[in-house]
Amino acid sequence: MKHIITKLSLFLLFLGLGALNAQALSGTYYIPQGANPQGYASLSAACAAISTNGANGVVTFIIDGNLTETAHCFINNTTFTATNRLVIKPAATKQPVVTLTGVNASNEFFTILNSSYVTIDGSNGNNADGTRDLTFEANLATGRWALEVQDNSDFITIQNVKILNVNSSRTLNTAGIAVDGSIGTVGQCPDNILISNCQIGSDASSFESGIGMWGNDPTSPVTGTIQGCDIYAGRRAITTFYIAKNYYVGNTIIISDPRDRTFYAGVYLTGSVTNDTTVIANNKFPKIAVNTAANRFAGAIVVYGNTGVINVANNFIAPNFTNSGVSTANRYYGIVFGSATWNGIINIGHNSFRIDAPATTGINTCIGYELNSDATMNVGNNIFHQGNSTPTSYLIHFPMTASATNIINFNWNAYYLAGIGSSFGYYGSAAVATLNDWK
């Protein structure tokens, strides 16, 4: 009998320990733990624990020192709510660097999958340090996606962080932040994403795509806001595919460290759904560097297939175009339309354009077209400056004829044509020398 009681006691003890181990995380956890009462040795271990056990109240992971994460960091818990959720932030007064060297089979360094209400806030609370106090460095030559937000991961906030590219793939597409709808399940996508006051990439070493807002079908567009960020990319700084209710506001957008690709875009916009409005406002586009052996095109804002409304307002669109390749006839644009399936409405107002691209004989223009399309373009109260001195330099390039389905309203703008031999515009199939001729 005593033997049986002993076995029963041990069973109950192990059962209790199992329940304890499965208990939801609660309170604050330090990484690394050090002398603190709760913590983990690594961020990947902390992510695994909360994925398994969930959260009771607001759980905070405090990054208390530099980390090297050799395992893939993976958060996957469908039970998070506005009450029971996760916050990741640096310790007060500290500015830790998290070096990511481990990836999963999809070459993702840090993944948030089907997990809502996750906040990564890089501010340590000390204003003297600035606000971007937490740095993630992607450092694996085969790695592709530094921070992946996927499927039903809603109300995700990423703010005050630096996501830098130390070493990732140079042959395949990469991204600092990739917000992805489900590939396998229609209707699943991240909603209400906020990316604020972050640095993505650097001038010397960029991801090919800075931030990707990528839904995978028109019934599940990604929704979100990108604001106040410095975004460096080798091809596309903000890039989209099936989006709704997207706002890109107050960012500095730079194309640098370029790969040889077919085109380059500060903002690449495609998949805006019917009856939706996308806002691109108060951004700066100071630099677009390309690397082309053949003649390609680049634009601060590149519009492809969209059916919604695009509002472009109060932006400073004056990229310094440079080419580290050998092509001498690249085409450079402030805003360019690159798809025959563009059939929405774009309102372009209160922007400042300056296009000076002397190192090309190709088209360079403030607004222009790569492919003709039927859409509506309303352009008013902008400042246009064209400083190039070639016969293919324009303020407006519209190689079509206006019609009931192809509408252009171009009024109340200020124009400055500084180049010698350039033209005010291009309409239909011929250059238009002056504003009076354009009228």
Tab-separated table of C-alpha atoms in Angstrom:
chain	number	residue	atom	x	y	z
A	1	MET	CA	0.000	0.000	0.000
A	2	LYS	CA	2.789	2.410	0.846
A	3	HIS	CA	4.390	1.627	-2.533
A	4	ILE	CA	1.122	2.394	-4.295
A	5	ILE	CA	0.689	5.655	-2.354
A	6	THR	CA	4.262	6.660	-3.218
A	7	LYS	CA	3.648	6.070	-6.921
A	8	LEU	CA	0.382	8.001	-6.724
A	9	SER	CA	2.146	10.888	-4.976
A	10	LEU	CA	4.864	10.996	-7.621
A	11	PHE	CA	2.230	10.924	-10.371
A	12	LEU	CA	0.369	13.838	-8.794
A	13	LEU	CA	3.664	15.715	-8.359
A	14	PHE	CA	4.589	15.326	-12.017
A	15	LEU	CA	1.046	16.237	-13.029
A	16	GLY	CA	1.370	19.429	-10.981
A	17	LEU	CA	4.709	20.252	-12.538
A	18	GLY	CA	3.204	19.703	-15.979
A	19	ALA	CA	0.386	22.100	-15.188
A	20	LEU	CA	2.914	24.606	-13.882
A	21	ASN	CA	5.007	24.346	-17.030
A	22	ALA	CA	1.900	24.858	-19.176
A	23	GLN	CA	0.791	27.924	-17.219
A	24	ALA	CA	0.365	31.089	-19.302
A	25	LEU	CA	3.199	33.580	-19.081
A	26	SER	CA	2.518	36.610	-16.900
A	27	GLY	CA	4.435	39.762	-16.089
A	28	THR	CA	7.941	40.741	-17.143
A	29	TYR	CA	10.680	38.460	-18.468
A	30	TYR	CA	14.278	39.543	-18.980
A	31	ILE	CA	16.389	38.307	-21.887
A	32	PRO	CA	18.974	37.281	-20.878
A	33	GLN	CA	17.530	36.566	-17.441
A	34	GLY	CA	20.580	37.456	-15.362
A	35	ALA	CA	19.643	37.912	-11.693
A	36	ASN	CA	16.034	38.787	-12.490
A	37	PRO	CA	13.259	36.571	-11.127
A	38	GLN	CA	11.817	35.720	-14.563
A	39	GLY	CA	13.524	35.430	-17.909
A	40	TYR	CA	15.034	33.382	-20.701
A	41	ALA	CA	18.492	32.865	-22.083
A	42	SER	CA	17.451	33.825	-25.619
A	43	LEU	CA	14.683	35.580	-27.504
A	44	SER	CA	13.951	32.411	-29.484
A	45	ALA	CA	13.408	30.490	-26.208
A	46	ALA	CA	11.071	33.209	-24.928
A	47	CYS	CA	9.109	33.157	-28.188
A	48	ALA	CA	8.790	29.376	-27.998
A	49	ALA	CA	7.500	29.589	-24.411
A	50	ILE	CA	4.789	32.132	-25.134
A	51	SER	CA	3.805	30.279	-28.299
A	52	THR	CA	3.215	27.152	-26.236
A	53	ASN	CA	1.719	28.670	-23.099
A	54	GLY	CA	0.082	31.935	-24.164
A	55	ALA	CA	-0.220	35.153	-22.157
A	56	ASN	CA	-2.077	36.113	-18.998
A	57	GLY	CA	-2.369	39.894	-19.132
A	58	VAL	CA	0.309	42.006	-20.794
A	59	VAL	CA	3.521	39.985	-21.028
A	60	THR	CA	6.691	42.032	-21.542
A	61	PHE	CA	9.946	40.644	-22.888
A	62	ILE	CA	12.736	43.024	-21.840
A	63	ILE	CA	15.866	42.805	-23.999
A	64	ASP	CA	18.511	43.444	-21.359
A	65	GLY	CA	21.669	43.069	-23.432
A	66	ASN	CA	23.053	42.178	-26.838
A	67	LEU	CA	21.814	38.831	-28.156
A	68	THR	CA	22.921	36.429	-30.875
A	69	GLU	CA	19.954	34.318	-31.931
A	70	THR	CA	21.190	31.156	-33.635
A	71	ALA	CA	17.677	29.659	-33.762
A	72	HIS	CA	14.699	30.991	-35.689
A	73	CYS	CA	12.560	33.293	-33.518
A	74	PHE	CA	8.949	32.120	-33.867
A	75	ILE	CA	5.755	33.458	-32.274
A	76	ASN	CA	2.639	31.383	-33.004
A	77	ASN	CA	-0.311	31.667	-30.622
A	78	THR	CA	-3.878	32.278	-31.743
A	79	THR	CA	-5.175	33.150	-28.242
A	80	PHE	CA	-3.656	36.636	-27.882
A	81	THR	CA	-6.166	39.438	-27.306
A	82	ALA	CA	-6.083	43.145	-26.519
A	83	THR	CA	-5.914	42.097	-22.850
A	84	ASN	CA	-3.620	39.074	-23.074
A	85	ARG	CA	-0.806	40.126	-25.350
A	86	LEU	CA	2.945	40.479	-25.854
A	87	VAL	CA	5.264	43.504	-25.794
A	88	ILE	CA	8.967	43.275	-26.696
A	89	LYS	CA	11.165	46.233	-25.734
A	90	PRO	CA	14.680	47.129	-24.539
A	91	ALA	CA	15.587	47.655	-20.909
A	92	ALA	CA	15.563	51.223	-19.640
A	93	THR	CA	18.676	53.178	-20.734
A	94	LYS	CA	19.964	50.252	-22.850
A	95	GLN	CA	20.372	50.037	-26.624
A	96	PRO	CA	20.737	46.329	-27.356
A	97	VAL	CA	21.517	44.704	-30.698
A	98	VAL	CA	19.823	41.404	-31.533
A	99	THR	CA	21.845	39.564	-34.174
A	100	LEU	CA	19.669	37.098	-36.077
A	101	THR	CA	21.586	34.186	-37.628
A	102	GLY	CA	18.995	31.390	-37.516
A	103	VAL	CA	16.217	30.919	-40.084
A	104	ASN	CA	13.368	28.497	-40.773
A	105	ALA	CA	12.798	26.547	-44.001
A	106	SER	CA	11.379	29.713	-45.634
A	107	ASN	CA	14.526	31.673	-44.730
A	108	GLU	CA	12.692	33.867	-42.223
A	109	PHE	CA	14.715	35.169	-39.287
A	110	PHE	CA	11.843	36.238	-36.999
A	111	THR	CA	8.246	35.175	-37.684
A	112	ILE	CA	4.924	36.249	-36.173
A	113	LEU	CA	2.345	33.722	-37.424
A	114	ASN	CA	-1.378	33.787	-36.588
A	115	SER	CA	-0.605	35.880	-33.517
A	116	SER	CA	-2.371	39.196	-32.944
A	117	TYR	CA	-1.701	42.077	-30.558
A	118	VAL	CA	2.083	41.783	-30.611
A	119	THR	CA	4.047	45.006	-30.106
A	120	ILE	CA	7.758	45.460	-30.742
A	121	ASP	CA	8.653	48.857	-29.282
A	122	GLY	CA	12.325	49.794	-29.541
A	123	SER	CA	12.226	52.856	-27.278
A	124	ASN	CA	14.010	52.472	-23.945
A	125	GLY	CA	12.198	55.471	-22.494
A	126	ASN	CA	15.283	57.686	-22.370
A	127	ASN	CA	14.752	60.564	-24.805
A	128	ALA	CA	18.446	61.471	-24.651
A	129	ASP	CA	19.183	58.229	-26.512
A	130	GLY	CA	16.792	59.048	-29.319
A	131	THR	CA	13.870	56.717	-29.822
A	132	ARG	CA	15.206	53.837	-31.938
A	133	ASP	CA	17.036	51.969	-29.203
A	134	LEU	CA	16.494	48.339	-30.257
A	135	THR	CA	18.308	46.976	-33.312
A	136	PHE	CA	17.744	43.717	-35.184
A	137	GLU	CA	20.519	42.656	-37.548
A	138	ALA	CA	19.881	39.996	-40.192
A	139	ASN	CA	23.119	38.100	-40.669
A	140	LEU	CA	22.945	34.935	-42.779
A	141	ALA	CA	23.839	34.809	-46.457
A	142	THR	CA	20.816	32.640	-47.346
A	143	GLY	CA	18.361	34.565	-45.162
A	144	ARG	CA	15.607	36.558	-46.855
A	145	TRP	CA	12.948	37.939	-44.496
A	146	ALA	CA	14.199	39.725	-41.378
A	147	LEU	CA	10.773	40.145	-39.739
A	148	GLU	CA	7.855	38.177	-41.180
A	149	VAL	CA	4.232	38.924	-40.139
A	150	GLN	CA	1.952	36.296	-41.615
A	151	ASP	CA	-1.635	35.064	-41.975
A	152	ASN	CA	-4.116	36.120	-39.249
A	153	SER	CA	-1.726	38.325	-37.324
A	154	ASP	CA	-3.748	41.471	-36.618
A	155	PHE	CA	-3.029	44.631	-34.632
A	156	ILE	CA	0.730	44.210	-34.910
A	157	THR	CA	2.799	47.269	-33.944
A	158	ILE	CA	6.472	47.631	-34.889
A	159	GLN	CA	7.875	50.956	-33.772
A	160	ASN	CA	11.100	52.675	-32.763
A	161	VAL	CA	13.335	49.869	-34.029
A	162	LYS	CA	16.186	49.488	-36.492
A	163	ILE	CA	16.098	46.467	-38.781
A	164	LEU	CA	19.442	46.280	-40.543
A	165	ASN	CA	20.871	44.050	-43.228
A	166	VAL	CA	24.336	42.797	-42.308
A	167	ASN	CA	24.276	39.803	-44.649
A	168	SER	CA	21.331	38.311	-46.516
A	169	SER	CA	20.625	36.939	-49.982
A	170	ARG	CA	21.822	39.083	-52.882
A	171	THR	CA	20.238	36.930	-55.604
A	172	LEU	CA	16.682	36.511	-54.265
A	173	ASN	CA	14.182	39.062	-52.999
A	174	THR	CA	14.621	40.027	-49.346
A	175	ALA	CA	12.713	42.335	-47.005
A	176	GLY	CA	13.267	44.129	-43.734
A	177	ILE	CA	9.598	43.650	-42.832
A	178	ALA	CA	7.326	41.326	-44.837
A	179	VAL	CA	3.589	41.472	-44.077
A	180	ASP	CA	2.135	38.443	-45.862
A	181	GLY	CA	-1.315	37.040	-46.457
A	182	SER	CA	-1.731	33.292	-46.405
A	183	ILE	CA	-0.442	31.422	-49.423
A	184	GLY	CA	-2.420	28.288	-48.582
A	185	THR	CA	-5.711	29.683	-47.191
A	186	VAL	CA	-7.815	32.296	-48.983
A	187	GLY	CA	-9.106	35.044	-46.712
A	188	GLN	CA	-6.301	35.071	-44.163
A	189	CYS	CA	-4.117	38.152	-43.967
A	190	PRO	CA	-2.689	40.591	-41.425
A	191	ASP	CA	-4.929	43.572	-40.622
A	192	ASN	CA	-4.293	46.847	-38.801
A	193	ILE	CA	-0.522	46.779	-39.072
A	194	LEU	CA	1.352	49.812	-37.719
A	195	ILE	CA	5.004	50.368	-38.630
A	196	SER	CA	6.179	53.629	-37.077
A	197	ASN	CA	9.475	55.478	-36.615
A	198	CYS	CA	11.656	52.602	-37.785
A	199	GLN	CA	14.862	52.443	-39.801
A	200	ILE	CA	14.836	49.683	-42.375
A	201	GLY	CA	18.207	48.903	-43.952
A	202	SER	CA	20.954	51.456	-44.416
A	203	ASP	CA	22.478	53.435	-47.239
A	204	ALA	CA	25.446	51.048	-47.408
A	205	SER	CA	23.530	47.769	-47.012
A	206	SER	CA	19.841	47.517	-47.854
A	207	PHE	CA	17.287	44.762	-48.229
A	208	GLU	CA	15.978	44.433	-51.784
A	209	SER	CA	12.510	45.356	-50.475
A	210	GLY	CA	12.263	47.579	-47.437
A	211	ILE	CA	8.691	46.841	-46.325
A	212	GLY	CA	6.342	44.482	-48.174
A	213	MET	CA	2.565	44.776	-47.726
A	214	TRP	CA	1.576	41.607	-49.535
A	215	GLY	CA	-1.932	40.206	-49.503
A	216	ASN	CA	-2.329	37.135	-51.676
A	217	ASP	CA	-5.830	37.554	-53.132
A	218	PRO	CA	-8.374	40.366	-53.559
A	219	THR	CA	-10.628	39.003	-50.793
A	220	SER	CA	-7.878	39.322	-48.180
A	221	PRO	CA	-5.919	42.546	-48.689
A	222	VAL	CA	-3.370	43.662	-46.111
A	223	THR	CA	-4.361	46.800	-44.193
A	224	GLY	CA	-1.986	49.094	-42.353
A	225	THR	CA	0.025	52.274	-41.883
A	226	ILE	CA	3.711	53.014	-42.432
A	227	GLN	CA	4.692	56.338	-40.882
A	228	GLY	CA	7.771	58.290	-39.883
A	229	CYS	CA	10.250	55.669	-41.090
A	230	ASP	CA	13.623	55.876	-42.852
A	231	ILE	CA	13.464	53.141	-45.459
A	232	TYR	CA	16.470	52.049	-47.533
A	233	ALA	CA	15.996	49.405	-50.207
A	234	GLY	CA	17.906	47.975	-53.134
A	235	ARG	CA	14.885	47.950	-55.432
A	236	ARG	CA	11.516	48.798	-53.777
A	237	ALA	CA	11.263	50.619	-50.461
A	238	ILE	CA	7.527	50.086	-49.922
A	239	THR	CA	6.042	47.370	-52.111
A	240	THR	CA	2.498	46.027	-52.250
A	241	PHE	CA	0.228	43.276	-53.554
A	242	TYR	CA	-3.504	43.308	-52.703
A	243	ILE	CA	-3.896	46.081	-50.156
A	244	ALA	CA	-6.707	48.086	-48.572
A	245	LYS	CA	-6.721	51.110	-46.268
A	246	ASN	CA	-2.988	51.669	-46.600
A	247	TYR	CA	-1.391	54.929	-45.457
A	248	TYR	CA	2.253	55.836	-46.121
A	249	VAL	CA	2.891	59.086	-44.305
A	250	GLY	CA	5.966	61.090	-43.320
A	251	ASN	CA	8.621	58.613	-44.439
A	252	THR	CA	12.044	59.203	-45.979
A	253	ILE	CA	12.391	56.748	-48.845
A	254	ILE	CA	15.733	55.929	-50.446
A	255	ILE	CA	16.840	53.386	-53.047
A	256	SER	CA	20.480	52.516	-52.357
A	257	ASP	CA	22.847	49.551	-52.581
A	258	PRO	CA	20.926	48.526	-55.749
A	259	ARG	CA	20.775	45.146	-57.470
A	260	ASP	CA	20.454	44.859	-61.259
A	261	ARG	CA	16.678	44.617	-61.670
A	262	THR	CA	14.022	45.454	-64.289
A	263	PHE	CA	12.770	48.561	-62.465
A	264	TYR	CA	13.124	50.491	-59.192
A	265	ALA	CA	10.509	52.165	-57.007
A	266	GLY	CA	10.374	54.211	-53.858
A	267	VAL	CA	6.728	53.141	-53.483
A	268	TYR	CA	5.499	50.309	-55.717
A	269	LEU	CA	1.728	50.201	-55.705
A	270	THR	CA	-0.301	47.304	-57.085
A	271	GLY	CA	-3.440	45.504	-55.978
A	272	SER	CA	-5.341	48.431	-54.479
A	273	VAL	CA	-8.866	47.052	-54.480
A	274	THR	CA	-12.043	48.609	-55.900
A	275	ASN	CA	-13.592	51.395	-53.786
A	276	ASP	CA	-10.498	51.592	-51.585
A	277	THR	CA	-8.270	54.633	-51.035
A	278	THR	CA	-4.502	54.551	-50.605
A	279	VAL	CA	-2.786	57.621	-49.157
A	280	ILE	CA	0.828	58.602	-49.933
A	281	ALA	CA	1.505	61.859	-48.092
A	282	ASN	CA	4.273	63.980	-46.556
A	283	ASN	CA	7.066	61.679	-47.712
A	284	LYS	CA	10.524	62.595	-48.980
A	285	PHE	CA	12.214	60.852	-51.903
A	286	PRO	CA	15.798	62.200	-51.958
A	287	LYS	CA	17.713	59.407	-53.712
A	288	ILE	CA	17.195	56.617	-56.210
A	289	ALA	CA	20.326	54.667	-57.106
A	290	VAL	CA	20.036	52.014	-59.809
A	291	ASN	CA	22.415	49.414	-61.182
A	292	THR	CA	21.523	48.564	-64.763
A	293	ALA	CA	23.409	47.078	-67.668
A	294	ALA	CA	20.350	47.331	-69.958
A	295	ASN	CA	17.996	50.311	-70.196
A	296	ARG	CA	15.470	50.196	-67.315
A	297	PHE	CA	13.161	52.619	-65.523
A	298	ALA	CA	12.864	54.015	-62.017
A	299	GLY	CA	10.347	56.189	-60.211
A	300	ALA	CA	9.683	57.608	-56.776
A	301	ILE	CA	6.106	56.281	-57.032
A	302	VAL	CA	5.416	53.424	-59.459
A	303	VAL	CA	1.755	52.561	-60.084
A	304	TYR	CA	0.886	49.174	-61.586
A	305	GLY	CA	-2.465	47.369	-61.668
A	306	ASN	CA	-4.893	49.118	-59.312
A	307	THR	CA	-8.630	49.774	-59.329
A	308	GLY	CA	-8.965	51.998	-56.273
A	309	VAL	CA	-8.240	55.654	-55.511
A	310	ILE	CA	-4.698	56.894	-54.819
A	311	ASN	CA	-4.185	60.242	-53.072
A	312	VAL	CA	-0.640	61.622	-53.438
A	313	ALA	CA	-0.255	64.819	-51.406
A	314	ASN	CA	2.417	67.042	-49.871
A	315	ASN	CA	5.350	64.873	-50.906
A	316	PHE	CA	8.844	66.101	-51.789
A	317	ILE	CA	9.671	64.135	-54.929
A	318	ALA	CA	13.184	65.139	-55.909
A	319	PRO	CA	15.304	62.001	-56.145
A	320	ASN	CA	18.923	62.209	-57.133
A	321	PHE	CA	19.059	59.518	-59.823
A	322	THR	CA	22.384	57.699	-60.238
A	323	ASN	CA	23.371	54.523	-62.061
A	324	SER	CA	26.287	52.340	-61.012
A	325	GLY	CA	25.756	50.214	-64.141
A	326	VAL	CA	26.657	50.952	-67.754
A	327	SER	CA	23.261	51.851	-69.246
A	328	THR	CA	23.048	55.400	-70.607
A	329	ALA	CA	19.346	55.470	-71.547
A	330	ASN	CA	17.456	54.647	-68.375
A	331	ARG	CA	14.055	56.295	-67.908
A	332	TYR	CA	13.513	58.311	-64.725
A	333	TYR	CA	10.192	59.499	-63.299
A	334	GLY	CA	8.731	61.204	-60.271
A	335	ILE	CA	5.456	59.291	-60.658
A	336	VAL	CA	5.132	56.617	-63.350
A	337	PHE	CA	2.347	54.321	-64.496
A	338	GLY	CA	3.710	50.952	-65.560
A	339	SER	CA	0.715	48.737	-66.306
A	340	ALA	CA	-2.070	48.608	-68.873
A	341	THR	CA	-4.381	47.360	-66.081
A	342	TRP	CA	-4.191	50.638	-64.136
A	343	ASN	CA	-7.810	51.866	-64.250
A	344	GLY	CA	-8.364	53.713	-60.987
A	345	ILE	CA	-8.272	57.367	-59.952
A	346	ILE	CA	-5.159	59.208	-58.803
A	347	ASN	CA	-5.259	62.646	-57.195
A	348	ILE	CA	-1.869	64.387	-57.204
A	349	GLY	CA	-1.865	67.627	-55.239
A	350	HIS	CA	0.387	69.967	-53.243
A	351	ASN	CA	3.571	68.066	-54.094
A	352	SER	CA	6.996	69.429	-55.052
A	353	PHE	CA	8.709	67.720	-57.992
A	354	ARG	CA	12.280	68.218	-59.099
A	355	ILE	CA	13.655	65.862	-61.741
A	356	ASP	CA	17.291	66.338	-62.729
A	357	ALA	CA	18.725	63.248	-64.388
A	358	PRO	CA	21.553	64.422	-66.645
A	359	ALA	CA	23.256	61.033	-67.025
A	360	THR	CA	20.626	59.551	-69.339
A	361	THR	CA	19.291	60.032	-72.848
A	362	GLY	CA	16.049	58.257	-71.946
A	363	ILE	CA	12.773	59.813	-70.845
A	364	ASN	CA	12.930	61.758	-67.618
A	365	THR	CA	9.823	63.502	-66.408
A	366	CYS	CA	7.923	64.484	-63.288
A	367	ILE	CA	4.894	62.385	-64.270
A	368	GLY	CA	4.915	59.817	-67.052
A	369	TYR	CA	3.848	56.486	-68.505
A	370	GLU	CA	5.663	53.271	-69.315
A	371	LEU	CA	2.465	51.617	-70.597
A	372	ASN	CA	-0.777	53.264	-71.683
A	373	SER	CA	-3.917	52.685	-69.626
A	374	ASP	CA	-7.443	53.986	-69.093
A	375	ALA	CA	-7.667	55.842	-65.796
A	376	THR	CA	-8.363	59.249	-64.257
A	377	MET	CA	-5.542	61.580	-63.246
A	378	ASN	CA	-6.284	64.815	-61.376
A	379	VAL	CA	-3.189	67.018	-60.953
A	380	GLY	CA	-3.384	70.366	-59.175
A	381	ASN	CA	-1.498	72.792	-56.931
A	382	ASN	CA	1.901	71.169	-57.431
A	383	ILE	CA	5.334	72.641	-58.114
A	384	PHE	CA	7.127	71.083	-61.098
A	385	HIS	CA	10.807	71.582	-61.888
A	386	GLN	CA	12.583	69.908	-64.793
A	387	GLY	CA	16.309	70.601	-65.008
A	388	ASN	CA	17.532	68.227	-67.687
A	389	SER	CA	18.660	69.400	-71.124
A	390	THR	CA	17.678	66.600	-73.499
A	391	PRO	CA	14.832	66.348	-76.030
A	392	THR	CA	13.244	63.558	-73.953
A	393	SER	CA	12.947	65.656	-70.799
A	394	TYR	CA	9.441	66.775	-69.799
A	395	LEU	CA	7.305	68.000	-66.937
A	396	ILE	CA	4.439	65.714	-67.983
A	397	HIS	CA	4.618	62.692	-70.291
A	398	PHE	CA	1.169	61.528	-71.486
A	399	PRO	CA	1.640	59.328	-74.581
A	400	MET	CA	-2.094	58.900	-75.153
A	401	THR	CA	-5.158	60.865	-76.186
A	402	ALA	CA	-7.603	61.903	-73.503
A	403	SER	CA	-11.033	60.269	-73.774
A	404	ALA	CA	-14.130	59.448	-71.743
A	405	THR	CA	-12.256	56.570	-70.108
A	406	ASN	CA	-8.814	58.174	-70.040
A	407	ILE	CA	-9.117	61.478	-68.209
A	408	ILE	CA	-6.434	64.007	-67.328
A	409	ASN	CA	-7.115	67.220	-65.391
A	410	PHE	CA	-3.924	69.277	-65.139
A	411	ASN	CA	-4.475	72.714	-63.577
A	412	TRP	CA	-3.286	75.288	-61.043
A	413	ASN	CA	0.310	74.093	-60.923
A	414	ALA	CA	3.590	76.039	-60.940
A	415	TYR	CA	6.011	75.053	-63.698
A	416	TYR	CA	9.735	75.630	-64.143
A	417	LEU	CA	11.472	74.236	-67.201
A	418	ALA	CA	15.156	74.925	-66.589
A	419	GLY	CA	16.734	72.585	-69.139
A	420	ILE	CA	17.828	73.739	-72.584
A	421	GLY	CA	16.211	71.725	-75.367
A	422	SER	CA	13.623	70.079	-73.117
A	423	SER	CA	9.857	70.363	-73.582
A	424	PHE	CA	6.953	71.211	-71.343
A	425	GLY	CA	5.278	67.902	-72.062
A	426	TYR	CA	4.572	64.977	-74.321
A	427	TYR	CA	1.008	64.336	-75.465
A	428	GLY	CA	-0.211	61.605	-77.788
A	429	SER	CA	2.757	60.975	-80.037
A	430	ALA	CA	4.598	64.283	-80.008
A	431	ALA	CA	6.472	66.654	-77.742
A	432	VAL	CA	4.670	69.822	-76.616
A	433	ALA	CA	7.124	72.691	-76.328
A	434	THR	CA	5.363	75.150	-73.988
A	435	LEU	CA	2.511	75.488	-71.530
A	436	ASN	CA	0.531	77.483	-74.084
A	437	ASP	CA	0.912	74.671	-76.587
A	438	TRP	CA	-0.223	72.186	-73.943
A	439	LYS	CA	-3.379	74.190	-73.277
